[in-house]
Amino acid sequence: MLAALLLAAPMAHAGPLGFATPPAEIAARVMNNAPGSIVVGVSRQGHTQFAMQRNGVAQPGPVQEIATDGQPIFEVGSISKLFTGVLLAQAVERGDLSLDDTVGQLLAGQVTLPPDIAAITLRQLVTHGACLPGMLPGASPMADGNPFVHPDRAQLLTGLSTLKLDRKPPCNGPYSSLGLGLLGQLLADRYGKPWDMLVHENIAAPLGMRDTVQYLGPDAQRLAPGYEDKSPRTPWDFGALAGAGALRSTAADLLVFARALMAGRKGPLGAAAERALTPLGHDGTYELGYAVRMRGPADHRTYFHTGQTGGYRALLVFDPATQDAAVMVASNASAAAARMVDDITVAPAAVRKRK
């Protein structure tokens, strides 16, 4: 029987969060009684544990340990970029694409692009080094708060054809969902399949991640209702920019993904997992691999990415040196994920310093 931990209020203990912190404590502190649901999973020393809290608008609920199967589904936002990065790593491993391939080469004969846009490489797209804005100029939030305005492929190409860059690539940032969304579309074009199908065939299905999808279908009732603070929010649609943030998933599935990446070339993703974690660039704040962010020296890096949509917040962080991983998915965009990022990703360096 799963034990109810009855942690409806935030923890009195306020030390740093880390892989050794019980998932129940992380859930209560990150959610801080905000409405919505949160699931935290931690995989440490070969043991995996999940905790969930479901709060009403006026009444917080208890934190409970939960099983792997049947967990609530959440929008994971920009954690989707890690999947796009792995798809690119797989394409490079196969020899189907090169990091030096350009947008102009891949869209030749389909659209006339400004020279600076045409010269952008796949390396620059996956490391936010293309000098692209966060999203297409002119995009404005719809009534549901979605700033991506779900452009289709034709609208994306039209937008690129008139786009003017402030600087000439390469750049160290800015962070660009447009760039990763474009990369996802280029991958879809290369293989003649929608981005979500590439994710399913090349990552989710081989890893047994049954709940990691763009479109929920019959499982829509498992999607935790989204909030921003105390205001309900509707799910987002990304259209041709799906590769930037369109996935829905569970904490359990994301830990499976993290373990596959940490396993490197000997794991189920093969050499692409090792390649995906290879440093490629810097965005001005973090060193970057294939869309994944990293902290720490070469002998002990911690890898992570956050995600946010209108009503959801997510974090995936893992440490291949210790094989520890943690995931947080919350159906409230106001959940305090930043604290968890700073605590966990800085922790390995602090531990080494004490040694």
Coordinates of C-alpha atoms in Angstrom, one line a residue:
M1 CA 0.0 0.0 0.0
L2 CA 1.3 3.5 -0.8
A3 CA 1.9 5.6 2.2
A4 CA 0.2 9.0 2.6
L5 CA 2.8 11.3 3.8
L6 CA 0.4 14.1 4.8
L7 CA 2.7 17.0 4.0
A8 CA 0.1 19.6 3.1
A9 CA 2.2 22.5 4.3
P10 CA 5.7 23.5 3.1
M11 CA 8.5 21.9 4.9
A12 CA 10.0 23.8 7.9
H13 CA 13.4 22.6 6.8
A14 CA 14.7 25.0 4.1
G15 CA 18.1 23.6 3.2
P16 CA 19.2 23.1 -0.4
L17 CA 17.3 20.6 -2.5
G18 CA 19.3 17.7 -4.0
F19 CA 19.1 14.2 -5.3
A20 CA 19.2 13.0 -1.6
T21 CA 16.1 15.1 -0.8
P22 CA 12.9 13.0 -0.5
P23 CA 10.6 13.5 -3.4
A24 CA 7.8 14.4 -1.0
E25 CA 9.8 17.3 0.5
I26 CA 10.7 18.6 -3.0
A27 CA 7.1 18.4 -4.1
A28 CA 5.8 20.4 -1.1
R29 CA 8.5 23.0 -1.2
V30 CA 8.3 23.6 -5.0
M31 CA 4.5 23.7 -5.1
N32 CA 4.2 25.8 -1.9
N33 CA 0.4 25.1 -1.7
A34 CA -0.3 26.6 -5.1
P35 CA -3.3 25.0 -6.9
G36 CA -2.7 22.2 -9.3
S37 CA -0.8 18.9 -9.2
I38 CA 2.9 18.1 -8.9
V39 CA 4.8 14.9 -9.3
V40 CA 8.5 14.6 -8.3
G41 CA 10.6 11.6 -9.1
V42 CA 14.1 10.9 -7.9
S43 CA 16.4 8.0 -9.1
R44 CA 19.3 7.6 -6.8
Q45 CA 21.7 4.7 -6.1
G46 CA 19.5 2.4 -8.1
H47 CA 16.3 3.3 -6.3
T48 CA 13.4 5.3 -7.8
Q49 CA 10.7 7.0 -5.8
F50 CA 7.8 9.3 -6.8
A51 CA 5.7 11.6 -4.8
M52 CA 2.6 13.6 -5.8
Q53 CA 0.6 16.5 -4.4
R54 CA -2.8 17.6 -5.7
N55 CA -4.0 21.0 -4.4
G56 CA -7.3 22.8 -4.7
V57 CA -7.5 26.5 -5.2
A58 CA -8.4 27.0 -1.5
Q59 CA -7.1 23.8 0.1
P60 CA -3.8 22.1 -0.3
G61 CA -3.8 18.3 -0.4
P62 CA -1.5 15.7 1.1
V63 CA 1.7 14.6 -0.5
Q64 CA 1.6 10.9 -1.3
E65 CA 4.1 8.4 -2.6
I66 CA 2.8 7.1 -6.0
A67 CA 3.5 4.2 -8.4
T68 CA 5.1 4.4 -11.8
D69 CA 2.1 3.4 -13.8
G70 CA -0.9 5.7 -14.4
Q71 CA 0.7 8.9 -13.3
P72 CA -0.9 12.3 -14.3
I73 CA 0.3 13.7 -17.6
F74 CA 1.7 17.2 -17.8
E75 CA 2.9 19.6 -20.6
V76 CA 6.7 19.6 -20.3
G77 CA 7.4 22.6 -22.5
S78 CA 11.0 23.1 -23.4
I79 CA 12.1 19.8 -22.1
S80 CA 10.8 18.8 -25.6
K81 CA 14.0 20.5 -26.9
L82 CA 16.0 17.7 -25.5
F83 CA 14.1 15.2 -27.6
T84 CA 14.8 17.4 -30.7
G85 CA 18.4 17.4 -29.7
V86 CA 18.5 13.6 -29.5
L87 CA 16.8 13.3 -32.9
L88 CA 19.5 15.5 -34.4
A89 CA 22.2 13.5 -32.6
Q90 CA 20.7 10.3 -34.1
A91 CA 20.6 11.9 -37.6
V92 CA 24.3 12.9 -37.3
E93 CA 25.3 9.4 -36.1
R94 CA 23.5 7.9 -39.1
G95 CA 25.2 10.3 -41.5
D96 CA 21.8 11.7 -42.6
L97 CA 22.7 15.2 -41.5
S98 CA 25.7 17.2 -40.5
L99 CA 26.0 19.9 -37.8
D100 CA 27.4 22.1 -40.6
D101 CA 24.4 21.7 -42.8
T102 CA 22.6 25.0 -43.3
V103 CA 19.0 26.1 -43.3
G104 CA 19.5 27.3 -46.9
Q105 CA 20.7 23.9 -48.0
L106 CA 17.9 22.0 -46.4
L107 CA 15.2 24.4 -47.7
A108 CA 16.7 24.9 -51.1
G109 CA 14.0 25.5 -53.8
Q110 CA 11.3 25.8 -51.2
V111 CA 11.7 29.4 -50.0
T112 CA 13.9 32.4 -50.6
L113 CA 15.7 33.3 -47.4
P114 CA 17.8 36.3 -46.4
P115 CA 21.5 35.3 -46.6
D116 CA 22.0 35.5 -42.9
I117 CA 19.1 33.1 -42.3
A118 CA 20.2 30.7 -45.1
A119 CA 23.7 30.5 -43.6
I120 CA 22.5 29.3 -40.1
T121 CA 23.8 25.9 -39.3
L122 CA 22.2 23.0 -37.4
R123 CA 24.9 23.4 -34.8
Q124 CA 23.8 27.0 -34.3
L125 CA 20.1 26.0 -34.1
V126 CA 20.6 23.3 -31.4
T127 CA 22.8 25.6 -29.3
H128 CA 20.8 28.8 -29.5
G129 CA 23.7 30.3 -31.5
A130 CA 21.7 31.4 -34.6
C131 CA 20.9 34.9 -33.3
L132 CA 17.2 34.1 -33.9
P133 CA 14.6 35.8 -31.7
G134 CA 12.6 33.7 -29.2
M135 CA 9.7 33.4 -31.6
L136 CA 8.6 34.8 -35.0
P137 CA 8.2 38.5 -34.9
G138 CA 4.6 39.6 -34.8
A139 CA 3.6 36.6 -32.8
S140 CA 1.3 37.7 -30.0
P141 CA -0.5 35.8 -27.2
M142 CA -3.9 34.5 -28.2
A143 CA -6.8 34.4 -25.8
D144 CA -5.4 31.2 -24.2
G145 CA -2.1 32.9 -23.6
N146 CA -0.2 30.9 -26.2
P147 CA 2.5 33.1 -27.8
F148 CA 3.4 30.5 -30.5
V149 CA 0.1 31.1 -32.5
H150 CA 0.6 27.5 -33.7
P151 CA 2.1 28.4 -37.2
D152 CA 1.9 25.8 -39.8
R153 CA 4.9 25.0 -42.0
A154 CA 4.0 27.4 -44.7
Q155 CA 3.6 30.3 -42.2
L156 CA 6.9 29.4 -40.6
L157 CA 8.8 29.5 -43.9
T158 CA 7.0 32.8 -44.8
G159 CA 8.1 34.3 -41.5
L160 CA 11.7 33.2 -42.0
S161 CA 11.7 34.7 -45.5
T162 CA 11.1 38.2 -44.1
L163 CA 13.1 37.9 -40.9
K164 CA 15.9 40.3 -40.2
L165 CA 18.5 39.4 -37.6
D166 CA 20.0 41.9 -35.2
R167 CA 23.4 40.2 -35.4
K168 CA 25.2 37.9 -37.7
P169 CA 25.6 34.3 -36.4
P170 CA 27.2 32.7 -34.5
C171 CA 25.9 34.2 -31.2
N172 CA 25.9 33.2 -27.6
G173 CA 22.2 33.3 -27.3
P174 CA 19.5 34.5 -27.2
Y175 CA 17.5 31.5 -26.1
S176 CA 15.3 30.8 -29.1
S177 CA 12.3 28.5 -29.2
L178 CA 12.0 29.6 -32.8
G179 CA 15.4 28.0 -33.5
L180 CA 14.6 24.7 -31.9
G181 CA 11.2 24.6 -33.5
L182 CA 12.7 25.2 -36.9
L183 CA 15.2 22.4 -36.2
G184 CA 12.3 20.1 -35.4
Q185 CA 10.6 21.0 -38.6
L186 CA 13.9 20.4 -40.6
L187 CA 14.2 17.0 -39.1
A188 CA 10.6 16.3 -40.0
D189 CA 11.3 17.4 -43.6
R190 CA 14.4 15.2 -43.8
Y191 CA 12.6 12.1 -42.8
G192 CA 9.2 12.9 -44.3
K193 CA 7.4 12.4 -41.0
P194 CA 5.9 14.7 -38.4
W195 CA 8.1 15.6 -35.5
D196 CA 6.0 13.8 -33.0
M197 CA 6.2 10.6 -35.1
L198 CA 10.0 10.9 -35.1
V199 CA 10.0 11.2 -31.3
H200 CA 7.7 8.2 -31.0
E201 CA 9.6 5.9 -33.4
N202 CA 13.2 6.9 -32.4
I203 CA 12.9 7.6 -28.7
A204 CA 9.6 7.0 -26.9
A205 CA 8.7 3.6 -28.3
P206 CA 12.2 2.1 -28.0
L207 CA 12.4 3.3 -24.4
G208 CA 8.9 2.2 -23.5
M209 CA 7.8 5.8 -22.8
R210 CA 4.1 5.2 -23.5
D211 CA 2.9 8.5 -22.0
T212 CA 5.3 10.8 -24.0
V213 CA 3.3 12.2 -26.9
Q214 CA 2.3 15.5 -28.5
Y215 CA -1.4 14.5 -28.9
L216 CA -3.1 12.8 -26.0
G217 CA -6.0 11.1 -27.6
P218 CA -7.8 8.7 -25.2
D219 CA -5.5 9.7 -22.4
A220 CA -6.6 13.3 -22.4
Q221 CA -8.4 12.8 -19.1
R222 CA -5.1 12.2 -17.4
L223 CA -3.8 15.6 -18.3
A224 CA -3.5 17.6 -15.0
P225 CA -5.5 20.9 -15.4
G226 CA -3.1 23.8 -15.7
Y227 CA -2.9 27.0 -13.7
E228 CA -0.8 30.1 -13.5
D229 CA -0.9 31.1 -9.8
K230 CA -4.7 30.7 -9.1
S231 CA -5.9 31.2 -12.7
P232 CA -6.8 28.2 -14.9
R233 CA -4.9 27.9 -18.1
T234 CA -5.6 26.0 -21.3
P235 CA -3.1 23.6 -23.0
W236 CA -0.8 25.0 -25.7
D237 CA -0.5 24.1 -29.4
F238 CA 2.9 24.5 -31.2
G239 CA 2.1 23.6 -34.8
A240 CA 5.3 23.7 -36.9
L241 CA 7.3 24.7 -33.8
A242 CA 6.5 21.4 -32.0
G243 CA 10.2 20.6 -31.6
A244 CA 10.5 23.6 -29.2
G245 CA 7.9 22.6 -26.6
A246 CA 4.9 20.4 -27.6
L247 CA 5.4 17.2 -25.7
R248 CA 3.2 15.9 -22.8
S249 CA 4.7 13.3 -20.5
T250 CA 4.9 11.9 -17.0
A251 CA 7.6 12.0 -14.3
A252 CA 8.1 8.3 -14.8
D253 CA 8.7 8.6 -18.5
L254 CA 11.1 11.5 -18.1
L255 CA 13.2 9.5 -15.6
V256 CA 13.4 6.7 -18.2
F257 CA 14.7 9.2 -20.7
A258 CA 17.3 10.5 -18.3
R259 CA 18.5 7.1 -17.5
A260 CA 18.9 6.3 -21.2
L261 CA 21.0 9.4 -21.7
M262 CA 23.1 8.7 -18.7
A263 CA 23.8 5.1 -20.1
G264 CA 25.6 6.6 -23.0
R265 CA 26.6 4.5 -26.0
K266 CA 26.1 1.3 -24.0
G267 CA 22.4 2.2 -23.4
P268 CA 19.3 1.9 -25.5
L269 CA 19.9 5.1 -27.4
G270 CA 23.4 4.0 -28.4
A271 CA 26.1 6.4 -29.5
A272 CA 23.5 9.2 -30.0
A273 CA 23.1 9.4 -26.2
E274 CA 26.8 10.1 -25.8
R275 CA 26.8 12.6 -28.7
A276 CA 23.8 14.4 -27.3
L277 CA 25.7 15.3 -24.1
T278 CA 28.8 16.5 -26.0
P279 CA 29.5 20.2 -25.5
L280 CA 28.8 22.2 -28.6
G281 CA 28.5 25.8 -27.6
H282 CA 27.6 28.4 -24.9
D283 CA 24.5 30.5 -24.6
G284 CA 26.1 33.2 -22.4
T285 CA 24.9 31.4 -19.2
Y286 CA 25.3 27.7 -19.7
E287 CA 27.5 25.3 -21.7
L288 CA 25.3 23.5 -24.2
G289 CA 25.2 20.1 -25.8
Y290 CA 22.4 19.0 -28.2
A291 CA 20.0 21.5 -26.6
V292 CA 20.8 20.2 -23.1
R293 CA 22.3 22.6 -20.6
M294 CA 25.2 21.7 -18.4
R295 CA 27.1 22.9 -15.3
G296 CA 30.4 21.8 -13.9
P297 CA 33.8 20.8 -15.1
A298 CA 34.4 18.1 -17.8
D299 CA 34.9 15.4 -15.2
H300 CA 31.6 15.9 -13.4
R301 CA 28.9 17.8 -15.3
T302 CA 25.3 18.0 -14.3
Y303 CA 22.9 18.1 -17.2
F304 CA 19.4 19.7 -17.2
H305 CA 16.6 21.5 -18.9
T306 CA 13.5 23.3 -17.7
G307 CA 10.1 23.6 -19.3
Q308 CA 7.2 26.0 -19.1
T309 CA 3.9 26.6 -20.9
G310 CA 0.9 28.7 -19.9
G311 CA -0.1 26.4 -17.1
Y312 CA 2.7 24.0 -16.5
R313 CA 6.3 23.9 -15.2
A314 CA 8.9 21.1 -15.6
L315 CA 12.5 20.2 -14.8
L316 CA 14.7 17.3 -15.7
V317 CA 18.2 17.1 -14.2
F318 CA 20.7 14.2 -14.1
D319 CA 24.3 13.5 -13.2
P320 CA 25.9 10.7 -15.2
A321 CA 28.9 10.5 -12.8
T322 CA 26.6 9.3 -10.0
Q323 CA 23.7 8.0 -12.1
D324 CA 21.4 10.2 -10.1
A325 CA 18.4 11.9 -11.8
A326 CA 15.4 14.0 -10.7
V327 CA 12.3 15.2 -12.4
M328 CA 9.6 17.7 -11.5
V329 CA 6.4 18.2 -13.4
A330 CA 3.7 20.6 -12.1
S331 CA 0.4 21.9 -13.4
N332 CA 1.1 25.4 -12.2
A333 CA 3.4 27.7 -14.1
S334 CA 4.2 29.5 -10.9
A335 CA 5.8 26.5 -9.3
A336 CA 9.3 27.4 -7.9
A337 CA 11.4 25.3 -10.3
A338 CA 14.3 27.8 -10.5
R339 CA 15.2 27.0 -6.9
M340 CA 15.4 23.3 -7.7
V341 CA 17.6 24.0 -10.7
D342 CA 20.1 26.1 -8.8
D343 CA 20.3 23.8 -5.8
I344 CA 20.7 20.5 -7.7
T345 CA 23.0 21.6 -10.5
V346 CA 25.3 23.5 -8.2
A347 CA 25.4 20.8 -5.6
P348 CA 28.0 18.5 -7.3
A349 CA 30.6 21.3 -7.4
A350 CA 29.9 22.1 -3.7
V351 CA 30.3 18.4 -2.7
R352 CA 33.7 18.2 -4.6
K353 CA 34.9 21.4 -2.9
R354 CA 34.1 20.0 0.5
K355 CA 36.1 16.9 -0.3

